[in-house]
Short mmCIF file of C-alpha atoms (C1' of nucleotides) in Angstrom, two decimals:
data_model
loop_
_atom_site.label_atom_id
_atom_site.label_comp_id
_atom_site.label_asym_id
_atom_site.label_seq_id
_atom_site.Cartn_x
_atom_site.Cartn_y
_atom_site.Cartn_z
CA UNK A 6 31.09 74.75 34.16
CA UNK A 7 28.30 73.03 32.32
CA UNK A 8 27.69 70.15 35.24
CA UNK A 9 27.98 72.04 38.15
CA UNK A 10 26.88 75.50 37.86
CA UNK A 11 27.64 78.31 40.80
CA UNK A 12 24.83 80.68 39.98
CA UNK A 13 25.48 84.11 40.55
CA UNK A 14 22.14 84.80 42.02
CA UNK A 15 20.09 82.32 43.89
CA UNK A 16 16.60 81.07 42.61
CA UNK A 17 13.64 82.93 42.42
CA UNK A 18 11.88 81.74 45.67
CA UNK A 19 8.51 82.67 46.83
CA UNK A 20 10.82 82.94 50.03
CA UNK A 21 13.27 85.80 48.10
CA UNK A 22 10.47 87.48 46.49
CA UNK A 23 8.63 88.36 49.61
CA UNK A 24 12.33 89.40 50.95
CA UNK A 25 12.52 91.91 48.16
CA UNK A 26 9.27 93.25 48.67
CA UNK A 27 9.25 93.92 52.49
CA UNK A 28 12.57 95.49 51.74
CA UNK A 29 11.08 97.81 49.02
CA UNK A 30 8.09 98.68 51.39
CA UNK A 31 10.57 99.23 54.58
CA UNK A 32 12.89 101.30 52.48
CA UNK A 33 10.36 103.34 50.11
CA UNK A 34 6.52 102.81 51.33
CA UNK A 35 3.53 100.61 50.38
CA UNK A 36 3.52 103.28 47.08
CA UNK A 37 7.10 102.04 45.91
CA UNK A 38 5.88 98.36 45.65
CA UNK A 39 4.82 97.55 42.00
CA UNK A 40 5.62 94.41 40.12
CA UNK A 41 8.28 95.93 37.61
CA UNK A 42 10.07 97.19 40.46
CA UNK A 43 10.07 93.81 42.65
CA UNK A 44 11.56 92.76 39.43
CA UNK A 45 13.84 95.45 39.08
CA UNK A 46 15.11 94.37 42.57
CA UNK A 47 15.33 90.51 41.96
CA UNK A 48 17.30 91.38 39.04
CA UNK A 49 14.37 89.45 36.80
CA UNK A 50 12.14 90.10 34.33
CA UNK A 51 8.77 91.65 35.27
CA UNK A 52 6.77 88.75 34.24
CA UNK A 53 9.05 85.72 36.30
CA UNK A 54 7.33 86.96 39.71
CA UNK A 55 3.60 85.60 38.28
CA UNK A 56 5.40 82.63 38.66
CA UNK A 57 4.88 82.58 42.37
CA UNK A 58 2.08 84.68 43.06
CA UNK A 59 -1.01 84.78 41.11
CA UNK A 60 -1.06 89.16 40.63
CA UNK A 61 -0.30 91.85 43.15
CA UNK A 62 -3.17 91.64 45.62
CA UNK A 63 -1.68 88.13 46.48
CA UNK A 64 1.57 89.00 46.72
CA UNK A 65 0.76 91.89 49.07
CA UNK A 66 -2.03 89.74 51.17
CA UNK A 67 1.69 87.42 50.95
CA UNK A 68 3.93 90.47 52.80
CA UNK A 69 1.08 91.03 55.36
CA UNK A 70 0.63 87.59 56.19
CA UNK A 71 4.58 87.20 56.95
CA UNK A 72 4.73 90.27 58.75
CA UNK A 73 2.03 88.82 61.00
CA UNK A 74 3.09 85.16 61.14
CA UNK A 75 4.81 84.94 64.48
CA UNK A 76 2.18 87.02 66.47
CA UNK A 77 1.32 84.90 69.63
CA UNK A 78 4.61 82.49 69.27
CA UNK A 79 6.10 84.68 72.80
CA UNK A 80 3.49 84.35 74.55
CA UNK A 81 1.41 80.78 74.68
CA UNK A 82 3.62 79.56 77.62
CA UNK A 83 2.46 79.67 80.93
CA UNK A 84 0.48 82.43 82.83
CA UNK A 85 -3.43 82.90 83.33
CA UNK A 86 -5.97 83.38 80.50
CA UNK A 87 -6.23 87.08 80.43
CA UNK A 88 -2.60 87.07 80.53
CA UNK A 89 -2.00 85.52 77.59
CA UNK A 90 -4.78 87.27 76.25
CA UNK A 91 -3.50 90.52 76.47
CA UNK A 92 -0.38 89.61 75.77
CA UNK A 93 -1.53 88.13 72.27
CA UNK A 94 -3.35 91.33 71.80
CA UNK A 95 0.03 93.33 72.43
CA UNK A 96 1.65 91.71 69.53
CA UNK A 97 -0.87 91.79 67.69
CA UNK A 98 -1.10 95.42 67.79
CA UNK A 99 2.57 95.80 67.70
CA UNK A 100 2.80 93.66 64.44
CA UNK A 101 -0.14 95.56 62.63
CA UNK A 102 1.09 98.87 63.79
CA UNK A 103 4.38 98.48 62.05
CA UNK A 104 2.63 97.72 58.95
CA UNK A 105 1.71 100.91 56.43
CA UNK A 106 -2.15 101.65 56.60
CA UNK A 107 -2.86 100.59 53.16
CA UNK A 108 -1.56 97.07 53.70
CA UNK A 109 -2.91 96.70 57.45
CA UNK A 110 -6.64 96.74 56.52
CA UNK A 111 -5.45 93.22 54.40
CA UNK A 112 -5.28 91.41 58.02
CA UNK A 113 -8.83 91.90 58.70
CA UNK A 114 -9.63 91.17 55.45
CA UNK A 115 -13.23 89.06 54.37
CA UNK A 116 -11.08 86.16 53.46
CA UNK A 117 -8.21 86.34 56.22
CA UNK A 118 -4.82 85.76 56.09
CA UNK A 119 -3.52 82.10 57.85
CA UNK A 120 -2.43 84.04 60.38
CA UNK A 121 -5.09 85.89 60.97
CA UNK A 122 -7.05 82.83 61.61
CA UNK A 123 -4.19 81.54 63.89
CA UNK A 124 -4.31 84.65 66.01
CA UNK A 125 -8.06 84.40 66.52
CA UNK A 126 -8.38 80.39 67.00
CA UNK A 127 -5.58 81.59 70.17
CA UNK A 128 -7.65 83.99 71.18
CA UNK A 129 -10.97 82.19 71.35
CA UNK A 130 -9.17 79.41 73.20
CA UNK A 131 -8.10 81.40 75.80
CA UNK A 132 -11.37 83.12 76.29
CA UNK A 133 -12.88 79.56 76.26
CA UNK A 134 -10.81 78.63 79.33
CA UNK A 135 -11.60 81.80 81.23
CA UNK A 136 -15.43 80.64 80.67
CA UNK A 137 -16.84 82.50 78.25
CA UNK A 138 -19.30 80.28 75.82
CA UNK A 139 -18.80 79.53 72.40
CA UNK A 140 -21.07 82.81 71.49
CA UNK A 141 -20.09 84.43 74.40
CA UNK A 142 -16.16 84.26 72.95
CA UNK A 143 -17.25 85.11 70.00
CA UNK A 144 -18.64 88.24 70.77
CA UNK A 145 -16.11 89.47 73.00
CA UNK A 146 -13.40 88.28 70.59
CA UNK A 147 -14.38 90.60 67.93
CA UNK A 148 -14.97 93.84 70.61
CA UNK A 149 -11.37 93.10 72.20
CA UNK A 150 -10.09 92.79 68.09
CA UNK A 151 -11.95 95.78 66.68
CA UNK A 152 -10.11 97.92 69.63
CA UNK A 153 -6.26 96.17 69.19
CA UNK A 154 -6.77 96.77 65.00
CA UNK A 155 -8.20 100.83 65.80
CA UNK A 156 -5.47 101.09 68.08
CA UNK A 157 -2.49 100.18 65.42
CA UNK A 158 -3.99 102.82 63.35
CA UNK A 159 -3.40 105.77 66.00
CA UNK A 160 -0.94 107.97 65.66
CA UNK A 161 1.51 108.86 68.41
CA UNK A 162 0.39 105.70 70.28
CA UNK A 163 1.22 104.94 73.95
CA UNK A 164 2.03 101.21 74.69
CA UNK A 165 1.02 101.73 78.15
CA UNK A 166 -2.45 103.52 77.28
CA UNK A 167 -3.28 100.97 74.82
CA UNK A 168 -2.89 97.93 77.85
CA UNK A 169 -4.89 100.09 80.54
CA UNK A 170 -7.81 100.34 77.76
CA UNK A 171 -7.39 96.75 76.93
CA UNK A 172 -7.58 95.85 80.65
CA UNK A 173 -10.81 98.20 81.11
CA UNK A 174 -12.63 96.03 78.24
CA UNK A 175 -11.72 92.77 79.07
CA UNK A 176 -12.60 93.47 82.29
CA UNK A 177 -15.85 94.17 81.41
CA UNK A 178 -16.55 91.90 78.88
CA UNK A 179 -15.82 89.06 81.52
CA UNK A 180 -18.27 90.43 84.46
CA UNK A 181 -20.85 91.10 81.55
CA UNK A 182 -20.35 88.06 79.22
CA UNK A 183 -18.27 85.75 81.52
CA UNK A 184 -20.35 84.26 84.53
CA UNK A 185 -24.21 84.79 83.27
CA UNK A 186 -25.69 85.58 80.40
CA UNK B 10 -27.07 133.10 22.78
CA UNK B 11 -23.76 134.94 22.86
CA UNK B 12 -25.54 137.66 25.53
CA UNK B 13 -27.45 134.96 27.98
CA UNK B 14 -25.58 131.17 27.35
CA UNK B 15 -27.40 128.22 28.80
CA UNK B 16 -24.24 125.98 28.93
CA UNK B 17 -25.62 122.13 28.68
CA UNK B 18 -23.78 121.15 31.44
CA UNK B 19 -23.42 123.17 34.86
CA UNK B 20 -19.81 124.53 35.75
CA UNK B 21 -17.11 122.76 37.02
CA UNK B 22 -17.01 122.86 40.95
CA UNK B 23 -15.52 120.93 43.79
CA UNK B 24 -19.16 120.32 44.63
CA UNK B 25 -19.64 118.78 41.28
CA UNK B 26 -16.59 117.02 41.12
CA UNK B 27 -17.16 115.14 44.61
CA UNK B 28 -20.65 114.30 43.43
CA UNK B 29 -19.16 112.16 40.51
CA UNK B 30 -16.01 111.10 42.30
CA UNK B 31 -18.86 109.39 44.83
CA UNK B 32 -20.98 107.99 42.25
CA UNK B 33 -18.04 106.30 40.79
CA UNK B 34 -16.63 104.79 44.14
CA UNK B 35 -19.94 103.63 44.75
CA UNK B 36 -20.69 101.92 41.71
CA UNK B 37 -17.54 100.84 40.63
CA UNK B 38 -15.56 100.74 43.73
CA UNK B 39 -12.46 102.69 45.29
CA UNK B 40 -10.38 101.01 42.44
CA UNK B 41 -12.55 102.87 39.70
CA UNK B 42 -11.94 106.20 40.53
CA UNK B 43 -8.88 107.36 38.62
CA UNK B 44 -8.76 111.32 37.54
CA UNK B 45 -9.11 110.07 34.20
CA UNK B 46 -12.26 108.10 35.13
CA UNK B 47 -13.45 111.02 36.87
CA UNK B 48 -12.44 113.87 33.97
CA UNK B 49 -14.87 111.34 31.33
CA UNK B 50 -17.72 110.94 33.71
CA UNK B 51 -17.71 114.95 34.09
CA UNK B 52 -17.09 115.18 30.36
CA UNK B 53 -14.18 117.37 31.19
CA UNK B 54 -10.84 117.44 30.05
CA UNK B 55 -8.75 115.22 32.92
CA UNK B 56 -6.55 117.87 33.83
CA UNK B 57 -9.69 120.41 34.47
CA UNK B 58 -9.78 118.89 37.99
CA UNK B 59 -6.66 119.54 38.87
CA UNK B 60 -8.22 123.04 39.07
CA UNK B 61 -9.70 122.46 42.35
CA UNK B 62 -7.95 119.56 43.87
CA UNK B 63 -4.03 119.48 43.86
CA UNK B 64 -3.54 115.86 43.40
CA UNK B 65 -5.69 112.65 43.54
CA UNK B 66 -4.93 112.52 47.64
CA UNK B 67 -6.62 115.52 48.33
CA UNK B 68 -9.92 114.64 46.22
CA UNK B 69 -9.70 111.32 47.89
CA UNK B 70 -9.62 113.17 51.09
CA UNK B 71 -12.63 115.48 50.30
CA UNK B 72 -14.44 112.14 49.31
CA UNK B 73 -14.26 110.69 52.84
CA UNK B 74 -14.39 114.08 54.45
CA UNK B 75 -18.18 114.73 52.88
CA UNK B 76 -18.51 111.43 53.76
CA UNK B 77 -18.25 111.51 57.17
CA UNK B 78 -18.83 115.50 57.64
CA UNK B 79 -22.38 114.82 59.23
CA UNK B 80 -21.64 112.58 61.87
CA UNK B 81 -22.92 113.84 64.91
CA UNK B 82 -25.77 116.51 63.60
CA UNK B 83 -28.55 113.68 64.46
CA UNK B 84 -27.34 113.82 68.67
CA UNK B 85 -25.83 116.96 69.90
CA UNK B 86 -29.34 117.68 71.62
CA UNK B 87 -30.74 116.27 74.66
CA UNK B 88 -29.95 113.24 76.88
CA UNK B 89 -27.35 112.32 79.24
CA UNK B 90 -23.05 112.58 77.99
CA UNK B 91 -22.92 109.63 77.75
CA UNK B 92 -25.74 108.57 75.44
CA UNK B 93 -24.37 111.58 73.26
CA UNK B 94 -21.13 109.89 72.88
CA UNK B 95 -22.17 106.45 72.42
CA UNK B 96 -25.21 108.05 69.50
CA UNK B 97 -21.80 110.10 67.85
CA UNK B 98 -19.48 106.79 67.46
CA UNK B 99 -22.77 104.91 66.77
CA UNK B 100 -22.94 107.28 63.83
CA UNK B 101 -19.14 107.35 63.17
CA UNK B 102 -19.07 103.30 63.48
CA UNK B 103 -21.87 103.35 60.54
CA UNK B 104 -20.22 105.66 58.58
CA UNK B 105 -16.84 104.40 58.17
CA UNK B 106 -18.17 101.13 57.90
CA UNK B 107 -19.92 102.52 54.57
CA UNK B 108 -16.37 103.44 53.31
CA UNK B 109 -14.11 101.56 51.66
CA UNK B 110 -11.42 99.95 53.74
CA UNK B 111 -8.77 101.78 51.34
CA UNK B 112 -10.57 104.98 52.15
CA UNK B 113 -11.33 104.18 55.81
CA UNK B 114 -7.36 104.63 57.03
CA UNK B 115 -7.89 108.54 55.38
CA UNK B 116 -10.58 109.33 58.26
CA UNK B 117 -7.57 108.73 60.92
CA UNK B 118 -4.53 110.10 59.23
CA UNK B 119 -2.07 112.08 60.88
CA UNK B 120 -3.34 115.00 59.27
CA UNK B 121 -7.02 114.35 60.16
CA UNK B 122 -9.70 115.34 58.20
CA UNK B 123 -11.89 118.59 59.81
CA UNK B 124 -14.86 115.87 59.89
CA UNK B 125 -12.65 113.62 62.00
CA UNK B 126 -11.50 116.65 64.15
CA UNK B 127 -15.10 118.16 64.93
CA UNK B 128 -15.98 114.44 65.80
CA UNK B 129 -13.19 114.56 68.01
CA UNK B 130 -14.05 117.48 69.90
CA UNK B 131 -17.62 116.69 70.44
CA UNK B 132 -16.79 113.62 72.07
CA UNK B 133 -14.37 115.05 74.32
CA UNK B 134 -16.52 117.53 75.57
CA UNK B 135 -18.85 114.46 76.34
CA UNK B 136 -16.72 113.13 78.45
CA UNK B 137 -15.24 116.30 80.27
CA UNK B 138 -19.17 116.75 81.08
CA UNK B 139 -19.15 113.50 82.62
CA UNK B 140 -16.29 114.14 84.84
CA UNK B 141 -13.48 113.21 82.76
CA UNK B 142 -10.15 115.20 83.19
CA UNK B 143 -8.26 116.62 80.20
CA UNK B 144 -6.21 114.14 80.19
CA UNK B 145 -8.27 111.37 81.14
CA UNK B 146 -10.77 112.33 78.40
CA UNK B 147 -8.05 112.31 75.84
CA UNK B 148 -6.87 108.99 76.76
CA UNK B 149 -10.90 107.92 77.29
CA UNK B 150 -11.18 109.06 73.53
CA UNK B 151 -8.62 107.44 71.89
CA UNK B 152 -9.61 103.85 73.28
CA UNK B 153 -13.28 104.77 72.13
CA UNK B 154 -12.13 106.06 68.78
CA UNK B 155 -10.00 102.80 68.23
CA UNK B 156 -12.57 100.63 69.48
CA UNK B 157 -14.67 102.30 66.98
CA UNK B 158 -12.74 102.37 63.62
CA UNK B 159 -11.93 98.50 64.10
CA UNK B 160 -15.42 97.28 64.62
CA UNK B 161 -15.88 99.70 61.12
CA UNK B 162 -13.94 97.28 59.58
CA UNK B 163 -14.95 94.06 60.73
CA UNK B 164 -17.19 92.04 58.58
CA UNK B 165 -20.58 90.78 59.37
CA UNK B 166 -20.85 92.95 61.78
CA UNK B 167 -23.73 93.31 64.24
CA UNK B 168 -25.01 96.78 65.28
CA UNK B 169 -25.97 95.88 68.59
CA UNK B 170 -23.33 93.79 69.45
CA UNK B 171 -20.93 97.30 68.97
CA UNK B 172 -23.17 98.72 71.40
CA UNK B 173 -22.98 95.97 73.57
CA UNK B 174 -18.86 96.37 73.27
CA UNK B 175 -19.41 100.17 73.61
CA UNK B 176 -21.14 100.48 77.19
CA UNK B 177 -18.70 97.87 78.59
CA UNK B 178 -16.48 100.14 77.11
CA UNK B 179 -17.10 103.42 78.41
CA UNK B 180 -18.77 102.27 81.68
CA UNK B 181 -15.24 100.65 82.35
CA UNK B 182 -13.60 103.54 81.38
CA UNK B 183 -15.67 105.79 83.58
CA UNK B 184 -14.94 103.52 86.69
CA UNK B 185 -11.88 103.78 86.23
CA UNK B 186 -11.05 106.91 85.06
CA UNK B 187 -13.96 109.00 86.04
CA UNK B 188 -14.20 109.32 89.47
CA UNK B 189 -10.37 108.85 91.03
CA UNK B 190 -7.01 108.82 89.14
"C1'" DA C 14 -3.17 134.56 32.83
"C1'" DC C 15 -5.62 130.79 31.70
"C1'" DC C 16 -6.73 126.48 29.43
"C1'" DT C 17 -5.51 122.74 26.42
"C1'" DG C 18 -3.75 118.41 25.10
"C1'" DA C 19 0.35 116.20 24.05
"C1'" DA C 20 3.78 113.89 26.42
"C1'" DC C 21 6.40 111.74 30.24
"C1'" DA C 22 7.19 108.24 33.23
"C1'" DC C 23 5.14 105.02 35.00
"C1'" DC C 24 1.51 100.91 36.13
"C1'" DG C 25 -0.59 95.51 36.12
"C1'" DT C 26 -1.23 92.03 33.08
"C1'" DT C 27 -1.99 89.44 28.56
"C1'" DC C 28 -0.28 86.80 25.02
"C1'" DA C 29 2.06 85.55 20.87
"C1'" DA C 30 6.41 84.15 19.64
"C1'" DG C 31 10.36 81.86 20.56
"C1'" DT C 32 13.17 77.98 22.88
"C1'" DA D 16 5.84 72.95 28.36
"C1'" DC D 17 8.20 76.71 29.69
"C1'" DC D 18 10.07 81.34 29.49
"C1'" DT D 19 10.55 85.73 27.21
"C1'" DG D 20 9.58 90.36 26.06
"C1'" DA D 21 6.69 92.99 23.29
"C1'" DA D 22 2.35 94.96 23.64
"C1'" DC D 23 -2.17 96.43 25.59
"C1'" DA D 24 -4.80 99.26 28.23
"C1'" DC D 25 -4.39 101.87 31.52
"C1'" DC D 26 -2.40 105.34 35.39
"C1'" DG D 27 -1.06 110.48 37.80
"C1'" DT D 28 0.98 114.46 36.54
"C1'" DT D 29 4.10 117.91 34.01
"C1'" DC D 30 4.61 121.36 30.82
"C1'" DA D 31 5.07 123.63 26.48
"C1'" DA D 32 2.17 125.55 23.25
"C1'" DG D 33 -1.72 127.87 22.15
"C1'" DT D 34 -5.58 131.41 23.20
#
DNA sequence: ACCTGAACACCGTTCAAGT
DNA sequence: ACCTGAACACCGTTCAAGT
């Protein structure tokens, strides 16, 4: 008993602690997330969580940056450029769409989440293959983000409407930004 | 002085009370504004608000409704649609981006504000003056819209480089959408 | 009927006291 | 050194008691 203990609940993880709180959010909203209750759920005392994250912001900027993590893993197999493209921007949108509103504006964040940074460095690379220069990509990076991140926030979204939109800008932003310039 | 009172302060209003609940957010940021916060700076009992806004949503609603309730007065004369519409998200781009990102996500709620509506329907009369069909012009919108509200919430952002984004856009969209379909 | 202000049920976080 | 839990300084909002 004293050697080898069976604990009755695992360790506090950074791991279980994000668990909890993506459960909380799923099951009662961004507004039901607060520190005493993550406790409350971990079966801990309020103050054990500041163990693993700093205060709340990090711990949320923690939940958004999981729920984002494996955007882009699907899709950086074959296929051309502006396939992979679009299909980075799909999950992207998908990802941040199933997010509440109050946490989604976190992605986009002045200091961004890793995987925030992961989904752009993709992104950039792909429009640096299809020709665009460094400034070039840049630029059209940012257009073809600010329309996948205003899209997640739409109500009553169409999957479909979202790609032929997408399709119409990058388009564009290749016979514009692509060749010349 | 009991006939004709000259009260030192002027009387409560949801005029007054938006004035202050402005002032706060922008010198102490979204976070600062509490009712309480708001009650002291009127130097009014807290609950005295509660008089003309039900709860904290809807005076955070009002806040980013006055906010963004002029958008569009500069440009609904002369020049072609689609300068119009590019001049009203020009205006709406620069107006959320003055927002707060928690406040932003209000302009585009499910139940939209009346600023965000009467945006709304100017733009899609725009575009059903350039040729757009109902439906077309509602689907035209939305990418527009999205487009729009993300570049809001991008940082560093470049005014010119939106408009850049913008016209590849809508030109794209008008290709496609305009003529045929 | 209206307004007051005490009170309720929470927050995030600090910090002194214990182990 | 680490963990506890009491305490601080707040919240939004309800509601009974006063006028």
């Amino acid at each position: 008993m004293s050697a080898a203990e069976t604990p009755t609940t695992e360790r506090l993880s950074r791991e279980r602690i994000l668990d909890a709180a993506t459960r909380i959010v799923d099951e009662e909203g961004p507004k039901g997330l607060s520190m005493r209750r993550l406790a409350q759920e971990l079966d801990v005392w309020p103050m054990s969580v500041y163990r693993y994250f700093q205060d709340k912001a990090e711990l949320v900027d923690a939940v958004v940056d999981r729920a984002t993590a494996d955007i882009g893993e699907q899709s950086t197999a074959g296929g051309s450029w502006k396939g992979r493209l679009r299909s980075l921007l799909r999950e992207t949108r998908a990802a941040l769409a199933a997010q509440p509103a109050e946490f989604r504006v976190r992605f986009t964040a002045a200091d961004s989440s890793p995987a925030a940074l992961r989904v752009t460095e993709a992104g950039l690379a792909d429009l640096r293959e299809g020709g665009f220069s460094q400034e070039a990509a840049g630029a059209c990076w940012r257009a073809l983000l600010a329309y996948t991140i205003g899209f997640a926030g739409l109500a009553e979204v169409d999957e479909d409407e979202f790609d032929r939109g997408l399709r119409v800008l990058l388009d564009g932003l290749e016979a514009e930004l692509g060749a010349g310039d």
